[in-house]
Each structure stands twice: as C-alpha cells, then as structure tokens.
mmCIF file of C-alpha atoms and ligand atoms in Angstrom:
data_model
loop_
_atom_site.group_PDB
_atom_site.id
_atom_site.type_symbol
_atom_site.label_atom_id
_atom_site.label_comp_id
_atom_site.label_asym_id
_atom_site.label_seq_id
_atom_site.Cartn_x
_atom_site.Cartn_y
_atom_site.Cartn_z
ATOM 1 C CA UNK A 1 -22.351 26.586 -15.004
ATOM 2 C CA UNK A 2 -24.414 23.502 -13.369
ATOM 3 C CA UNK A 3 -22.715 21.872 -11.164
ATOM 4 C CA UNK A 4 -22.534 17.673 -10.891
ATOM 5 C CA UNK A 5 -23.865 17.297 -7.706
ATOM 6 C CA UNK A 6 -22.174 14.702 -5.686
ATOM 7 C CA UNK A 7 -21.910 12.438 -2.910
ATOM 8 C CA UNK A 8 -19.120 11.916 -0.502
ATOM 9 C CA UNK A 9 -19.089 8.869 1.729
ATOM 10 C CA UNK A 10 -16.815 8.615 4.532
ATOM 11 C CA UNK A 11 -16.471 6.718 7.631
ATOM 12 C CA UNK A 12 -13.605 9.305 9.280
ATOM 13 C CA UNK A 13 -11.653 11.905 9.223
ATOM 14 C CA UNK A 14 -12.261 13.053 5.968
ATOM 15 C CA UNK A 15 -9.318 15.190 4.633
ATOM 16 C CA UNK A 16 -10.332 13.495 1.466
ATOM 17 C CA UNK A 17 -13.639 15.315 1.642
ATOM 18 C CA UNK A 18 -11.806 17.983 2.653
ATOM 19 C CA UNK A 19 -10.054 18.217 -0.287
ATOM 20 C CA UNK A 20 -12.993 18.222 -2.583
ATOM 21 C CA UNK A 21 -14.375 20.522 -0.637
ATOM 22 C CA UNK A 22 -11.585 23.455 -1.016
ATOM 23 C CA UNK A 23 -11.557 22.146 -5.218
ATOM 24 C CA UNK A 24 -15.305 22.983 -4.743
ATOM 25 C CA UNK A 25 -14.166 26.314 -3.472
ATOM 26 C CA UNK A 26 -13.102 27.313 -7.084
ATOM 27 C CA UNK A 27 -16.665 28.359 -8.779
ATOM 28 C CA UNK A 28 -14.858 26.773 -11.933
ATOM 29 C CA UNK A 29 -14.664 23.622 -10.415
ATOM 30 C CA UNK A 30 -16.923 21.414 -12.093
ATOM 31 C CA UNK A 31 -18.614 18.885 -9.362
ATOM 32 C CA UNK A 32 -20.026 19.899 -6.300
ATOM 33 C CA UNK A 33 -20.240 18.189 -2.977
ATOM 34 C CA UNK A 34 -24.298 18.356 -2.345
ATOM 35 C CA UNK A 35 -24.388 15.255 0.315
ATOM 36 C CA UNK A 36 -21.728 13.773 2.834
ATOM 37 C CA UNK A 37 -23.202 10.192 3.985
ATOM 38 C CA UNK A 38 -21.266 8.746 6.795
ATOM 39 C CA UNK A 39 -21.842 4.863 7.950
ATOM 40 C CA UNK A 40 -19.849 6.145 11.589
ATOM 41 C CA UNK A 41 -21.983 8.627 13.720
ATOM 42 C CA UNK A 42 -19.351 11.726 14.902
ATOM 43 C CA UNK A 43 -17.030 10.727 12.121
ATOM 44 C CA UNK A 44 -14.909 13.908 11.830
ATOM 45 C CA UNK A 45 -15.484 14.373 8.600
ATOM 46 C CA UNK A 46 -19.100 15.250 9.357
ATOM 47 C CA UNK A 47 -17.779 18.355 10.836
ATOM 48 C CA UNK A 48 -16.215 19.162 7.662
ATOM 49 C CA UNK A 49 -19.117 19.062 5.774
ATOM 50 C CA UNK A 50 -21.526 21.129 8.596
ATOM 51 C CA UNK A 51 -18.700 23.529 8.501
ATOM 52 C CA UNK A 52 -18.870 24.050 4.453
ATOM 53 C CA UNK A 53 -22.813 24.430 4.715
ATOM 54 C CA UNK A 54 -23.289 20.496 3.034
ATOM 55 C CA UNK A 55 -26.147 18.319 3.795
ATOM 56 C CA UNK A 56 -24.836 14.976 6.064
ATOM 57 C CA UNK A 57 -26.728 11.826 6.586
ATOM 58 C CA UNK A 58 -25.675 9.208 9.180
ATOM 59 C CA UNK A 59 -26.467 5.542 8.154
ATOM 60 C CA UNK A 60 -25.545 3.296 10.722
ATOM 61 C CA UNK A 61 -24.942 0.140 8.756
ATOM 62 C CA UNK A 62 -25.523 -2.016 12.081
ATOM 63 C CA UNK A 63 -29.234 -0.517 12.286
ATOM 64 C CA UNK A 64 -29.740 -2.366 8.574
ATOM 65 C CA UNK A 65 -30.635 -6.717 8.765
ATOM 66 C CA UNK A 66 -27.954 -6.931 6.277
ATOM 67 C CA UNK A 67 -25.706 -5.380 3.408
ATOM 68 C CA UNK A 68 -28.452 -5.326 1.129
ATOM 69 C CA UNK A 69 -30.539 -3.831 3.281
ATOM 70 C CA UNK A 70 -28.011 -0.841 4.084
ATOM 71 C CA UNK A 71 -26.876 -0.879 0.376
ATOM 72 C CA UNK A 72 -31.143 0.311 -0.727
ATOM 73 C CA UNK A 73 -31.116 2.549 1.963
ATOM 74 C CA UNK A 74 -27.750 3.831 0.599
ATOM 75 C CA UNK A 75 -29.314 4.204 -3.140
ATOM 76 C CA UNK A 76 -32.598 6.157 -2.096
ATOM 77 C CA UNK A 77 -30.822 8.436 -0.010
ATOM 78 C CA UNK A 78 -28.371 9.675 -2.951
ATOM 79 C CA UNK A 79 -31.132 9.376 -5.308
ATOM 80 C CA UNK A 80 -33.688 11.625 -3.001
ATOM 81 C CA UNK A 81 -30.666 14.602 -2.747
ATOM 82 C CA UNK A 82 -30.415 14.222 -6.947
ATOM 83 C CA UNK A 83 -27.074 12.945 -6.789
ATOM 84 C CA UNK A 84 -25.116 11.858 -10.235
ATOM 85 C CA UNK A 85 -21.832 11.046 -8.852
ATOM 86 C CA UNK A 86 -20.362 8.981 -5.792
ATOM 87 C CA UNK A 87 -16.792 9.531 -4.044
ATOM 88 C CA UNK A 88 -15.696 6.978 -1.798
ATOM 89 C CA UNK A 89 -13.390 8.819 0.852
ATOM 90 C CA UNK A 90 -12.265 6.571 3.406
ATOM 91 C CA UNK A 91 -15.388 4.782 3.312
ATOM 92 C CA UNK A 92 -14.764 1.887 4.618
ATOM 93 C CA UNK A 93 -17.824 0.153 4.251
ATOM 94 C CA UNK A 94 -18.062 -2.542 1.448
ATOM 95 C CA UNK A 95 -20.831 -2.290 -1.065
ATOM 96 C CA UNK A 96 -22.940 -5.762 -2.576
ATOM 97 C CA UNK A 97 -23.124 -6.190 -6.056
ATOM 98 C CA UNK A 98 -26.642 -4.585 -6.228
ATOM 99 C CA UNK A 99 -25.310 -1.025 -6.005
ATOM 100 C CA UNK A 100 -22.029 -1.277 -7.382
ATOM 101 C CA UNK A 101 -24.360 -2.234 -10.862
ATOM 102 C CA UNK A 102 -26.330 1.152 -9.925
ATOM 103 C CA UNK A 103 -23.217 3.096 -10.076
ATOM 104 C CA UNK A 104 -21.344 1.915 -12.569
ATOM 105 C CA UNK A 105 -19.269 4.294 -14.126
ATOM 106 C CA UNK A 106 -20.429 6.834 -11.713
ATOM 107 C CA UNK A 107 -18.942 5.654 -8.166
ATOM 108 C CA UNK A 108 -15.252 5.815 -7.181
ATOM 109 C CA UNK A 109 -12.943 4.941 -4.861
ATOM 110 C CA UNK A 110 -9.412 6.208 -3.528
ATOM 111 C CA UNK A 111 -7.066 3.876 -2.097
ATOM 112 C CA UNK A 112 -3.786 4.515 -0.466
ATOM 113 C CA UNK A 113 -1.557 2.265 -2.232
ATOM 114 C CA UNK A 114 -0.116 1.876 -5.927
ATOM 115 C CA UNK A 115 -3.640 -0.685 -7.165
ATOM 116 C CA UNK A 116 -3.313 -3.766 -7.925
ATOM 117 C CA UNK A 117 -0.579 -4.203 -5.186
ATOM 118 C CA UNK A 118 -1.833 -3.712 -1.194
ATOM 119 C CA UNK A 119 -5.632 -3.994 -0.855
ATOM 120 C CA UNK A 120 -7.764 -3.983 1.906
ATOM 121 C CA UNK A 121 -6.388 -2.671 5.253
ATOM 122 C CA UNK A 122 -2.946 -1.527 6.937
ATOM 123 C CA UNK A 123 -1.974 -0.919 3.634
ATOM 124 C CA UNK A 124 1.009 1.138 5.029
ATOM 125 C CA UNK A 125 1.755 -1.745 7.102
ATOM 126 C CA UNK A 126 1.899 -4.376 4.303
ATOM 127 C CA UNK A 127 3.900 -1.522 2.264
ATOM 128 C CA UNK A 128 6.204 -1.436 4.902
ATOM 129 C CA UNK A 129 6.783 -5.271 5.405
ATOM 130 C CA UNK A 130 7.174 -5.973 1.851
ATOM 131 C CA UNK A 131 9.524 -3.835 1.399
ATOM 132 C CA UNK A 132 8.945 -1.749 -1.657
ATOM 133 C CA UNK A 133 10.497 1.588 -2.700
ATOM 134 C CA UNK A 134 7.505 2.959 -3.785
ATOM 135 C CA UNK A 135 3.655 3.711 -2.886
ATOM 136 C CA UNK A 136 1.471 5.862 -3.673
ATOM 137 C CA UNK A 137 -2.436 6.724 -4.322
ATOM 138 C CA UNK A 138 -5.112 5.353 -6.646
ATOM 139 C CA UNK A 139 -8.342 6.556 -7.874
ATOM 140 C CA UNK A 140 -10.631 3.845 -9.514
ATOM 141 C CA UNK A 141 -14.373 3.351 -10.709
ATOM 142 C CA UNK A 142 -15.456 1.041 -8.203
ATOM 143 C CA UNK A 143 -16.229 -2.399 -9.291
ATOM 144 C CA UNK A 144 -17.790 -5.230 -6.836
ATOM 145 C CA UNK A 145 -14.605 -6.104 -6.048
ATOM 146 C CA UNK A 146 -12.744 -4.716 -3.148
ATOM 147 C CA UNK A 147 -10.187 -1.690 -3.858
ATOM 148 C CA UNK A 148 -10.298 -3.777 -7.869
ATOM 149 C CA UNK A 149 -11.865 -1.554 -10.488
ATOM 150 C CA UNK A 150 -10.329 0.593 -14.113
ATOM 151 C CA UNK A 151 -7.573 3.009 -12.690
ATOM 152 C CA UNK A 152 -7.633 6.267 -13.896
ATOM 153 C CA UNK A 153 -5.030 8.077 -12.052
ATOM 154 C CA UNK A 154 -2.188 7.352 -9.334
ATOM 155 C CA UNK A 155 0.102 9.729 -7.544
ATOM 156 C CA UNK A 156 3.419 8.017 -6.419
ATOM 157 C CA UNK A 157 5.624 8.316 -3.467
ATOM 158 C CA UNK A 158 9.182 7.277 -2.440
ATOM 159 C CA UNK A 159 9.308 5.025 0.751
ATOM 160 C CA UNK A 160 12.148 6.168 2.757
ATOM 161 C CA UNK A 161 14.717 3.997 4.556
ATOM 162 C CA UNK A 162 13.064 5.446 7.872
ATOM 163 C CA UNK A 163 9.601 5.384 7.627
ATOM 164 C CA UNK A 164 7.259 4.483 9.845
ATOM 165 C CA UNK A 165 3.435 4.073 8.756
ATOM 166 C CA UNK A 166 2.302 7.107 9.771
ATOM 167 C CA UNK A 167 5.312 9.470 7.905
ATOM 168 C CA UNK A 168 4.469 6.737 4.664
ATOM 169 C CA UNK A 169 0.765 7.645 5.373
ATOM 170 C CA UNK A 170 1.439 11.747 5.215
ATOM 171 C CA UNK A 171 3.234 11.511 2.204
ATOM 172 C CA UNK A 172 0.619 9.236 0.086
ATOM 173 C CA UNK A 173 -2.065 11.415 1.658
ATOM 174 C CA UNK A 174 -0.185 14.677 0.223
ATOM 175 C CA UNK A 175 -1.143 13.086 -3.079
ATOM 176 C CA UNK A 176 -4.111 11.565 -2.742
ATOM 177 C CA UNK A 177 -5.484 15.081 -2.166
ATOM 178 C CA UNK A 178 -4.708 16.306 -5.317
ATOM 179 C CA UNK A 179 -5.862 12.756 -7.473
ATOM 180 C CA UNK A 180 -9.052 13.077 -5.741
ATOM 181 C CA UNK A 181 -10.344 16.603 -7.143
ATOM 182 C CA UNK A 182 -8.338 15.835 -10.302
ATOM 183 C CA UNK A 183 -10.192 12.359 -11.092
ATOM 184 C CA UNK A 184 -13.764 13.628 -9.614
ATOM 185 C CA UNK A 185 -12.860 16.740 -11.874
ATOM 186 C CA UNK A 186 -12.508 14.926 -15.033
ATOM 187 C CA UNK A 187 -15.258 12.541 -14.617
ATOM 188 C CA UNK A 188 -17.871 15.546 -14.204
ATOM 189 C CA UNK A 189 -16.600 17.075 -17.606
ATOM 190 C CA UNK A 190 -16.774 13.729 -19.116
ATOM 191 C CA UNK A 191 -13.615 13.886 -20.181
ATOM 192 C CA UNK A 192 -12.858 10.796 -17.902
ATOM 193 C CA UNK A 193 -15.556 7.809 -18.617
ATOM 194 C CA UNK A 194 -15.826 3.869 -17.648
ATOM 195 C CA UNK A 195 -16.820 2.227 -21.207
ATOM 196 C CA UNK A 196 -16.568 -1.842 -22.046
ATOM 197 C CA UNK A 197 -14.713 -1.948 -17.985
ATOM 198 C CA UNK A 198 -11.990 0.404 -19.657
ATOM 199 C CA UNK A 199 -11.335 4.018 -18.217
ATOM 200 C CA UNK A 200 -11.487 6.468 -21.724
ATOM 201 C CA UNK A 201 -9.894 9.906 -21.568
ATOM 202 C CA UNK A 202 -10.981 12.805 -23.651
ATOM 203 C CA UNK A 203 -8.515 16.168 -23.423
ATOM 204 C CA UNK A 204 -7.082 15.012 -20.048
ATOM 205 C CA UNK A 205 -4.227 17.297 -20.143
ATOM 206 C CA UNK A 206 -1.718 15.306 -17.576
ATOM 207 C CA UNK A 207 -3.167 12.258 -16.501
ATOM 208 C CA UNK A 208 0.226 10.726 -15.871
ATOM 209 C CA UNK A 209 1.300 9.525 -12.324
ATOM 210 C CA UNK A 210 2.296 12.777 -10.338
ATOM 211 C CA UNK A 211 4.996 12.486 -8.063
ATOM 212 C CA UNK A 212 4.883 13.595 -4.789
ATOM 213 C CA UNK A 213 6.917 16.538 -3.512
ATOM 214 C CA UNK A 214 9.753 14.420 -1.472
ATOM 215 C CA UNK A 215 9.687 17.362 1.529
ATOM 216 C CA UNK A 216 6.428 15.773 3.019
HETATM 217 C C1 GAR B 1 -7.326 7.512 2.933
HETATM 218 O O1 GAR B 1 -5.952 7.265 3.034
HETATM 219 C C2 GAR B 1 -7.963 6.630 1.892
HETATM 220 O O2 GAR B 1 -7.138 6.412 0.787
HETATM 221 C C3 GAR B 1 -8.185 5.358 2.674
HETATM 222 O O3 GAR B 1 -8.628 5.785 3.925
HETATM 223 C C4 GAR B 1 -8.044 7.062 4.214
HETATM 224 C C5 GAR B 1 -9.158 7.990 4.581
HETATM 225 O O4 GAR B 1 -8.634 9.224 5.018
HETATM 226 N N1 GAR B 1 -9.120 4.485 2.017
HETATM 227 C C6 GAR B 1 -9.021 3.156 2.020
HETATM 228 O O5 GAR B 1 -8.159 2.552 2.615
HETATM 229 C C7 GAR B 1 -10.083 2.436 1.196
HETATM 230 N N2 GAR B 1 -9.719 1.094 0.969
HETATM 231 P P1 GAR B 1 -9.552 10.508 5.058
HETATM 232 O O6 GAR B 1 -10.794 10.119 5.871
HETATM 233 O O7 GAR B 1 -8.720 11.522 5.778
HETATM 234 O O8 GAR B 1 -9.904 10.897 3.652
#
C-alpha cells in the first residue's frame, strides 16, 4: 500500500507528532509522516522525529522579511519532500492567505478546545475562567482564519470542580491523541474531504465526539 506522505509542523513538544508517529507504526495505517518542519530550533518534537528515522527542517520564521516570505519558503520545502498532506501540531505559527489557498482541503489543524468556543492562546485558561463544564479537542481543515475552519471531529472532556490548567490540559491532550491519527487517517483514504467549505464523510465508521476516559 502507498502511503500519503505527510508533513508535520510543530513549534514544541510534539506529543501530537508523537502520536502520528506510533499510528504510523501500524503498516495499515494509511498516511505517513515523511517531513517534520519546525519554525523553533531544539523544539522537542524534533527529537521525536530524529528518533523515528523522519526527515526535520528548521525554518526560523524570524530569518524570513515577512510572513509571506516564510509562508513560500514553507510551500517549496513540502513540495521538494513530495508532500500531499499538512498536520498542524502545535504549530503555532500563523499562515497568510497565500498558502492556506495552496492547501486547501489538504492542511489541518488541532486545537485544544471544543471550536468555535476558545481560540487563540491559554485556551485552558479562558476554559477555566469562563467556567464551562466541558472542553475538549478539535480537528479542522485549516482556513485563513485562526483556529476557524470545517470541523471534522472533536473529542470531549469533563472539567472538574478542581482543575487547574495543566490537569484540564492532560485530559484534552488524552484525546487529542487519538482525533489526530483518526482525522489524518480518514482524510488519506478519502473518506474525509473539504468540498463547497463543508467537511464530507464517506464510510467513517464513528465520527461522533469520543469522550474521554474520566481517569486522566
Ligand atoms: C496541543 O494541545 C495543541 O492542540 C495546541 O498546542 C498543543 C501542542 O502540543 N495547539 C494550539 O493551541 C493551536 N492553536 P504538542 O506539541 O505536545 O502536540
């Protein structure tokens, strides 16, 4: 079986990497991780890659004159390794217009809160302060927009009474980990696609919000 050969772009740790990684592990699995691009020289999830034997890049996005600049360098570089799908994985590097348009229908994202609600940064924080009962994950095709773009799957979580952000941020990570390698999953079989702006799904066998195991 050929393999979709993909891109993962970090700026961090990278247990989301790591994650697509060990799906990667499966030989039935139908993407593969070929390239890890990181905008953060000595991210840590560069060692995760070295360690599974994938080609890493380091673009320094303060090396480019400006977005657009970084965002070509960006394109060539996936294009160059033959790369046919993007995972955003803690990358926290926004993309113009320009490559987004490249992409389309080919790029996602994963965000650590319940989409629309809680964009941008210390989401755990604003999760916290608002007091909601719920979080969770959210993979989306990424649109121009920041952390906006066609769901197509969430994993949900309970906020407990005593939570702090880092216990909130364990607990949305435990599902994130298995969205990721789901979503990425389904969009290399086709059987997830981005058509009119609307996520379509062909034999997706549960692609209902999973809920997280309340242990974590
Ligand atoms: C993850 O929680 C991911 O959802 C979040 O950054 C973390 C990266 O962790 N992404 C965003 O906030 C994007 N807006 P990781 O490096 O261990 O995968």
């Amino acid at each position: 079986m050929e393999r979709v050969r993909t891109a993962v772009l970090i700026s961090g740790r990278g247990s989301n990497l790591q994650a697509l990684i060990d799906a990667a592990g499966d030989a039935a699995y139908p993407a593969e991780p070929a390239l890890v691009v990181s905008n953060v020289a000595g991210a840590a999830g560069l060692a995760r890659a070295e360690q599974a034997g994938i080609a890493t890049c380091v673009l320094p996005h303060r090396d480019f004159p400006s977005r657009a600049a970084f965002d070509a360098a960006l394109h060539e570089l996936l294009e160059s390794y033959g790369i046919a799908l993007v995972c955003l994985a803690g990358f926290m590097r926004l993309l113009g217009p320009r490559i987004v348009a490249d992409w389309e229908g080919r790029m996602l994202n994963i965000h650590p809160s319940l989409l629309p609600a809680f964009k941008g940064l210390d989401v755990h924080r604003q999760v916290l302060d608002a007091g909601v009962r719920v979080s969770g994950c959210t993979v989306h095709f990424v649109t121009a927009d920041l952390d906006a773009g066609p769901v197509i799957v969430q994993g949900v979580v309970p906020v407990l009474p005593d939570d702090d952000e880092e216990r909130l941020a364990r607990r949305v990570l435990s599902v994130e980990h298995r969205c990721y390698p789901a979503a990425l999953g389904w969009l290399a079989t086709g059987r997830v696609r981005l058509q009119d702006g609307c996520v379509r799904y062909r034999d997706v066998p549960s692609r209902d919000i999973w809920i997280s195991n309340p242990e974590v």
